[in-house]
CSV table of C-alpha atoms and ligand atoms in Angstrom, one decimal:
chain,number,residue,atom,x,y,z
A,20,MET,CA,-91.7,-42.6,180.2
A,21,THR,CA,-92.9,-40.3,177.5
A,22,GLN,CA,-94.6,-42.0,174.6
A,23,VAL,CA,-95.1,-40.8,171.0
A,24,ILE,CA,-98.6,-40.7,169.4
A,25,VAL,CA,-98.4,-40.3,165.6
A,26,ALA,CA,-101.2,-38.2,164.3
A,27,LEU,CA,-102.5,-39.9,161.2
A,28,ASP,CA,-103.9,-36.7,159.7
A,29,VAL,CA,-104.4,-38.2,156.2
A,30,GLY,CA,-107.4,-38.6,154.0
A,31,ALA,CA,-106.7,-41.8,152.2
A,32,ILE,CA,-106.7,-45.3,153.8
A,33,GLN,CA,-103.8,-46.3,151.6
A,34,ARG,CA,-101.7,-43.5,153.0
A,35,GLU,CA,-102.7,-44.6,156.5
A,36,GLU,CA,-101.6,-48.1,155.8
A,37,ASP,CA,-98.2,-47.0,154.3
A,38,LEU,CA,-97.5,-45.0,157.4
A,39,LEU,CA,-98.5,-47.9,159.7
A,40,LYS,CA,-96.2,-50.3,157.8
A,41,SER,CA,-93.3,-47.9,157.8
A,42,LEU,CA,-93.6,-47.2,161.6
A,43,LYS,CA,-94.3,-50.8,162.7
A,44,ASP,CA,-92.7,-51.7,166.0
A,45,ALA,CA,-91.2,-48.2,166.3
A,46,ILE,CA,-94.5,-46.5,167.3
A,47,ILE,CA,-97.3,-48.1,169.2
A,48,TRP,CA,-99.8,-45.2,169.5
A,49,TYR,CA,-101.7,-43.6,166.6
A,50,LYS,CA,-104.2,-40.8,166.6
A,51,VAL,CA,-107.3,-41.2,164.4
A,52,GLY,CA,-108.8,-37.8,164.3
A,53,LEU,CA,-111.8,-36.1,162.8
A,54,ARG,CA,-110.6,-36.2,159.2
A,55,LEU,CA,-109.7,-39.8,159.0
A,56,PHE,CA,-112.6,-41.0,161.1
A,57,THR,CA,-115.2,-39.0,159.1
A,58,ALA,CA,-113.7,-40.3,155.9
A,59,HIS,CA,-113.3,-44.0,156.8
A,60,GLY,CA,-114.8,-44.6,160.3
A,61,LYS,CA,-114.3,-48.1,161.8
A,62,ARG,CA,-112.0,-49.1,158.9
A,63,ALA,CA,-109.4,-46.6,159.9
A,64,VAL,CA,-109.5,-47.8,163.5
A,65,ASP,CA,-109.4,-51.5,162.5
A,66,LEU,CA,-106.3,-50.9,160.3
A,67,VAL,CA,-104.3,-49.5,163.3
A,68,ARG,CA,-105.3,-52.4,165.4
A,69,ARG,CA,-104.5,-54.9,162.7
A,70,HIS,CA,-101.0,-53.5,162.6
A,71,GLY,CA,-100.7,-54.0,166.4
A,72,GLY,CA,-101.1,-50.3,167.2
A,73,LYS,CA,-103.1,-48.5,169.9
A,74,VAL,CA,-105.8,-46.0,168.9
A,75,PHE,CA,-106.3,-42.5,170.3
A,76,LEU,CA,-109.7,-41.6,168.9
A,77,ASP,CA,-109.4,-37.8,168.9
A,78,LEU,CA,-113.1,-36.8,168.3
A,79,LYS,CA,-113.2,-34.1,171.0
A,80,LEU,CA,-116.6,-35.1,172.2
A,81,HIS,CA,-118.8,-32.2,173.5
A,82,ASP,CA,-122.5,-32.7,174.0
A,83,ILE,CA,-125.1,-33.4,176.7
A,84,PRO,CA,-123.8,-35.9,179.3
A,85,GLN,CA,-125.8,-38.9,178.2
A,86,THR,CA,-124.9,-38.5,174.5
A,87,VAL,CA,-121.2,-38.2,175.4
A,88,ALA,CA,-121.4,-41.3,177.7
A,89,HIS,CA,-123.0,-43.3,174.9
A,90,ALA,CA,-120.3,-42.2,172.4
A,91,VAL,CA,-117.6,-43.2,174.9
A,92,HIS,CA,-119.2,-46.6,175.2
A,93,GLU,CA,-119.2,-46.9,171.4
A,94,ALA,CA,-115.6,-45.8,171.3
A,95,GLN,CA,-114.8,-48.7,173.6
A,96,ARG,CA,-116.7,-51.2,171.3
A,97,LEU,CA,-114.9,-49.8,168.4
A,98,GLY,CA,-111.6,-50.7,170.0
A,99,ALA,CA,-110.3,-47.2,170.9
A,100,ASP,CA,-107.6,-47.2,173.7
A,101,ALA,CA,-108.2,-43.5,174.4
A,102,VAL,CA,-110.8,-40.9,173.4
A,103,SER,CA,-110.9,-37.2,173.8
A,104,ILE,CA,-113.6,-34.9,175.2
A,105,HIS,CA,-113.9,-31.1,175.5
A,106,LEU,CA,-113.6,-30.2,179.2
A,107,MET,CA,-115.8,-27.2,178.4
A,108,GLY,CA,-118.7,-29.7,178.2
A,109,GLY,CA,-118.9,-29.2,182.0
A,110,PRO,CA,-118.5,-31.3,185.1
A,111,ASP,CA,-121.6,-33.5,184.5
A,112,MET,CA,-120.5,-34.3,181.0
A,113,ILE,CA,-117.0,-35.2,182.2
A,114,ALA,CA,-118.4,-37.3,185.0
A,115,ALA,CA,-120.9,-39.1,182.7
A,116,ALA,CA,-118.1,-40.0,180.3
A,117,ALA,CA,-115.8,-41.2,183.1
A,118,SER,CA,-118.6,-43.4,184.6
A,119,VAL,CA,-118.7,-45.6,181.5
A,120,SER,CA,-117.3,-49.0,182.3
A,121,PRO,CA,-115.3,-50.4,180.7
A,122,ARG,CA,-114.1,-47.4,178.7
A,123,PRO,CA,-111.0,-46.1,176.9
A,124,ARG,CA,-108.7,-43.7,178.6
A,125,LEU,CA,-110.5,-40.3,178.8
A,126,TRP,CA,-108.4,-37.4,177.8
A,127,GLY,CA,-109.7,-33.8,178.2
A,128,VAL,CA,-109.0,-30.8,176.0
A,129,THR,CA,-108.8,-27.5,177.8
A,130,VAL,CA,-108.7,-24.5,175.4
A,131,LEU,CA,-107.8,-25.1,171.8
A,132,THR,CA,-104.5,-23.4,171.0
A,133,SER,CA,-106.2,-21.9,167.9
A,134,MET,CA,-108.4,-19.7,170.2
A,135,SER,CA,-107.1,-16.2,170.9
A,136,PRO,CA,-107.7,-14.3,174.1
A,137,LYS,CA,-110.3,-12.3,172.2
A,138,ASP,CA,-112.1,-15.5,171.1
A,139,VAL,CA,-112.2,-16.7,174.7
A,140,ARG,CA,-113.8,-13.4,176.0
A,141,ILE,CA,-116.7,-13.9,173.7
A,142,PHE,CA,-118.1,-16.6,175.9
A,143,HIS,CA,-116.2,-15.9,179.2
A,144,PRO,CA,-116.1,-12.1,179.5
A,145,GLY,CA,-113.0,-11.1,181.5
A,146,ALA,CA,-111.5,-14.6,181.3
A,147,ARG,CA,-107.8,-15.0,180.7
A,148,VAL,CA,-106.6,-18.1,178.7
A,149,PRO,CA,-104.2,-19.5,181.3
A,150,THR,CA,-106.8,-19.1,184.1
A,151,LEU,CA,-109.4,-20.9,181.9
A,152,VAL,CA,-106.9,-23.7,181.1
A,153,LYS,CA,-106.2,-24.1,184.8
A,154,SER,CA,-109.9,-24.2,185.7
A,155,LEU,CA,-110.7,-26.7,183.0
A,156,ALA,CA,-107.7,-29.0,183.8
A,157,LYS,CA,-108.8,-29.0,187.4
A,158,SER,CA,-112.4,-29.8,186.5
A,159,GLY,CA,-111.2,-32.6,184.3
A,160,TRP,CA,-109.1,-34.1,187.1
A,161,MET,CA,-111.8,-33.8,189.7
A,162,HIS,CA,-114.5,-35.4,187.5
A,163,GLY,CA,-112.6,-38.4,186.3
A,164,ALA,CA,-110.6,-37.5,183.1
A,165,ASP,CA,-107.4,-39.5,183.0
A,166,ALA,CA,-105.2,-36.8,181.4
A,167,THR,CA,-105.2,-33.2,180.2
A,168,ILE,CA,-104.6,-32.3,176.6
A,169,CYS,CA,-102.9,-28.9,176.4
A,170,SER,CA,-99.9,-27.1,175.0
A,171,ALA,CA,-96.6,-28.5,176.2
A,172,ARG,CA,-95.8,-24.9,177.2
A,173,GLU,CA,-98.6,-25.0,179.7
A,174,VAL,CA,-97.5,-28.1,181.6
A,175,ALA,CA,-95.1,-26.4,184.0
A,176,TYR,CA,-97.6,-23.7,184.7
A,177,LEU,CA,-100.4,-26.2,185.5
A,178,ARG,CA,-98.0,-28.2,187.8
A,179,ARG,CA,-97.1,-25.0,189.6
A,180,GLN,CA,-100.8,-23.9,189.9
A,181,LEU,CA,-102.2,-27.3,190.8
A,182,PRO,CA,-99.3,-28.8,192.8
A,183,HIS,CA,-101.4,-31.3,194.7
A,184,LEU,CA,-103.0,-32.9,191.6
A,185,ASP,CA,-101.1,-35.8,190.0
A,186,MET,CA,-102.1,-34.9,186.5
A,187,ARG,CA,-101.1,-36.7,183.3
A,188,PHE,CA,-100.5,-34.7,180.1
A,189,VAL,CA,-101.0,-35.3,176.4
A,190,THR,CA,-99.4,-32.5,174.3
A,191,PRO,CA,-99.4,-31.6,170.6
A,192,GLY,CA,-97.3,-28.8,169.2
A,193,ILE,CA,-94.0,-30.8,169.2
A,194,ARG,CA,-91.2,-30.0,166.8
A,195,PRO,CA,-87.7,-31.5,166.7
A,196,LYS,CA,-85.0,-28.8,166.4
A,197,GLY,CA,-84.8,-27.4,162.9
A,198,ALA,CA,-88.1,-28.9,161.8
A,199,ALA,CA,-90.7,-26.8,160.0
A,200,LEU,CA,-93.1,-25.2,162.4
A,201,ASN,CA,-96.0,-25.5,159.8
A,202,ASP,CA,-98.9,-23.7,161.6
A,203,GLN,CA,-97.7,-24.4,165.1
A,204,VAL,CA,-96.5,-21.4,167.1
A,205,ARG,CA,-95.6,-22.3,170.6
A,206,VAL,CA,-93.7,-25.5,170.2
A,207,MET,CA,-91.5,-27.7,172.3
A,208,THR,CA,-88.9,-30.2,171.2
A,209,PRO,CA,-89.4,-34.0,171.9
A,210,GLY,CA,-86.3,-33.9,174.2
A,211,GLU,CA,-87.8,-31.0,176.3
A,212,ALA,CA,-91.1,-32.8,176.5
A,213,ALA,CA,-89.5,-36.0,177.7
A,214,ALA,CA,-87.4,-34.0,180.3
A,215,LEU,CA,-90.6,-32.6,181.6
A,216,GLY,CA,-92.1,-36.1,182.0
A,217,ILE,CA,-95.0,-35.4,179.7
A,218,ASP,CA,-96.9,-38.7,179.3
A,219,PHE,CA,-97.8,-38.6,175.6
A,220,ILE,CA,-96.6,-36.3,172.8
A,221,VAL,CA,-98.7,-36.0,169.7
A,222,VAL,CA,-96.5,-35.6,166.6
A,223,GLY,CA,-97.9,-35.3,163.1
A,224,ARG,CA,-96.2,-33.7,160.1
A,225,PRO,CA,-92.6,-34.0,161.4
A,226,ILE,CA,-93.1,-37.7,161.0
A,227,THR,CA,-95.9,-38.1,158.4
A,228,HIS,CA,-94.5,-35.6,156.0
A,229,ALA,CA,-90.8,-36.6,156.4
A,230,PRO,CA,-89.1,-38.2,153.3
A,231,ASP,CA,-88.5,-41.2,155.6
A,232,PRO,CA,-91.1,-41.4,158.3
A,233,ARG,CA,-89.5,-44.3,160.1
A,234,LYS,CA,-86.2,-42.5,160.4
A,235,ALA,CA,-87.9,-39.3,161.6
A,236,ALA,CA,-89.7,-41.3,164.3
A,237,LEU,CA,-86.6,-43.1,165.4
A,238,ASP,CA,-84.7,-39.8,165.6
A,239,ILE,CA,-87.4,-38.4,167.8
A,240,LEU,CA,-87.3,-41.5,170.1
A,241,ALA,CA,-83.5,-41.2,170.3
A,242,GLU,CA,-83.7,-37.5,171.2
A,243,MET,CA,-86.2,-38.3,174.0
A,244,LYS,CA,-84.1,-41.2,175.4
A,245,ALA,CA,-81.1,-38.9,175.5
A,246,SER,CA,-82.8,-36.2,177.5
A,247,SER,CA,-82.5,-36.6,181.2
A,248,PRO,CA,-85.6,-36.0,183.4
A,249,ARG,CA,-85.6,-32.6,185.0
A,250,SER,CA,-86.9,-31.8,188.4
A,251,LEU,CA,-90.2,-29.9,188.8
A,252,GLU,CA,-88.3,-26.9,190.4
A,253,THR,CA,-86.2,-26.3,187.3
A,254,ALA,CA,-89.0,-27.1,184.8
B,306,C5P,O1,-98.7,-32.1,162.4
B,306,C5P,P1,-98.7,-31.7,163.8
B,306,C5P,O2,-97.5,-32.3,164.6
B,306,C5P,O3,-98.8,-30.2,164.0
B,306,C5P,O4,-100.0,-32.4,164.4
B,306,C5P,C1,-100.4,-32.2,165.7
B,306,C5P,C2,-101.7,-32.8,165.9
B,306,C5P,O5,-102.2,-32.4,167.1
B,306,C5P,C3,-102.8,-32.5,164.8
B,306,C5P,O6,-103.6,-33.7,164.7
B,306,C5P,C4,-103.6,-31.4,165.5
B,306,C5P,O7,-104.9,-31.4,165.0
B,306,C5P,C5,-103.5,-31.8,166.9
B,306,C5P,N1,-103.7,-30.6,167.8
B,306,C5P,C6,-102.8,-29.5,167.8
B,306,C5P,N2,-103.0,-28.5,168.7
B,306,C5P,C7,-104.0,-28.5,169.6
B,306,C5P,C8,-104.9,-29.7,169.6
B,306,C5P,C9,-104.6,-30.7,168.7
B,306,C5P,O8,-101.9,-29.4,167.0
B,306,C5P,N3,-104.1,-27.6,170.4
C-alpha cells in the first residue's frame, strides 16, 4: 500500500511542531531535508520521533564510499528510518552505504528533475535523461539500495525497461487534482500514484501550505484509498 511522506520543508522548529501536532496519527512518515536539518540538526529529527513519526532523512549523500558509509551509520544512530543517497556516487559508494549494519532504509536518487537534458550532457556527453535514469536505478538495485527516488512519471517506464527487478519507488512531484503546481512540472495525483502501486509518495506544499493541513492530508489518503490498483500492462 502506498504511504505518504510529508516533506517538512520549513525553517522554524515551531512550525515543524505545529505540523506534527496537526498531522498526528494521520501521517506516519516525515521528510527532514537539507533546510530543516541544516538549521536544527538532531533536534528536528528528535521532534518527529517524539511525536511517534518515522524520519526520512533526505540528505542526498554523495561522497567517497567510506565517508558515505560513515554518514549512513550516523543516520542510524540519529534515529533515521530512511536516508537518501545520490546513485551518481557510483557502485562502490552505493555498496558501501548498503553494507552498513544496522542501517536505515537506503533510497537512491537517480537524476534530479531540476536537471535539463542540456545539463546532463555536460558530464555525460550524448546521454539522454531517461537512459541515465534507467542505468542509475539499475545500479542502485544491483548494489543494495532499497528503493529508487524518481519522478512518478518515470515509474511505468522503469518497470517496462527493467521488468525483472522488483524495484520499490519513492516519488515526489505529487499534486491532488486542482492543487497549485508551485514549481513542479510533471506531476501525478495521489490516486494515480496509489493505482501504480508506488511505495511512498513525498508531498510537501499541498499539505504544509494548506489552510488546514490535517484535512488536506486526510483528503489525499481518502483519494488514494478510493483508487483501485491497476495492472502493470495498463500502467
Ligand atoms: O512541496 P512539494 O510537494 O513540491 O515538495 C516535494 C518535496 O520533494 C520537496 O521536499 C522537494 O525538495 C522534493 N523533491 C522534488 N523533486 C525531486 C526530488 C525531491 O520535489 N526530483
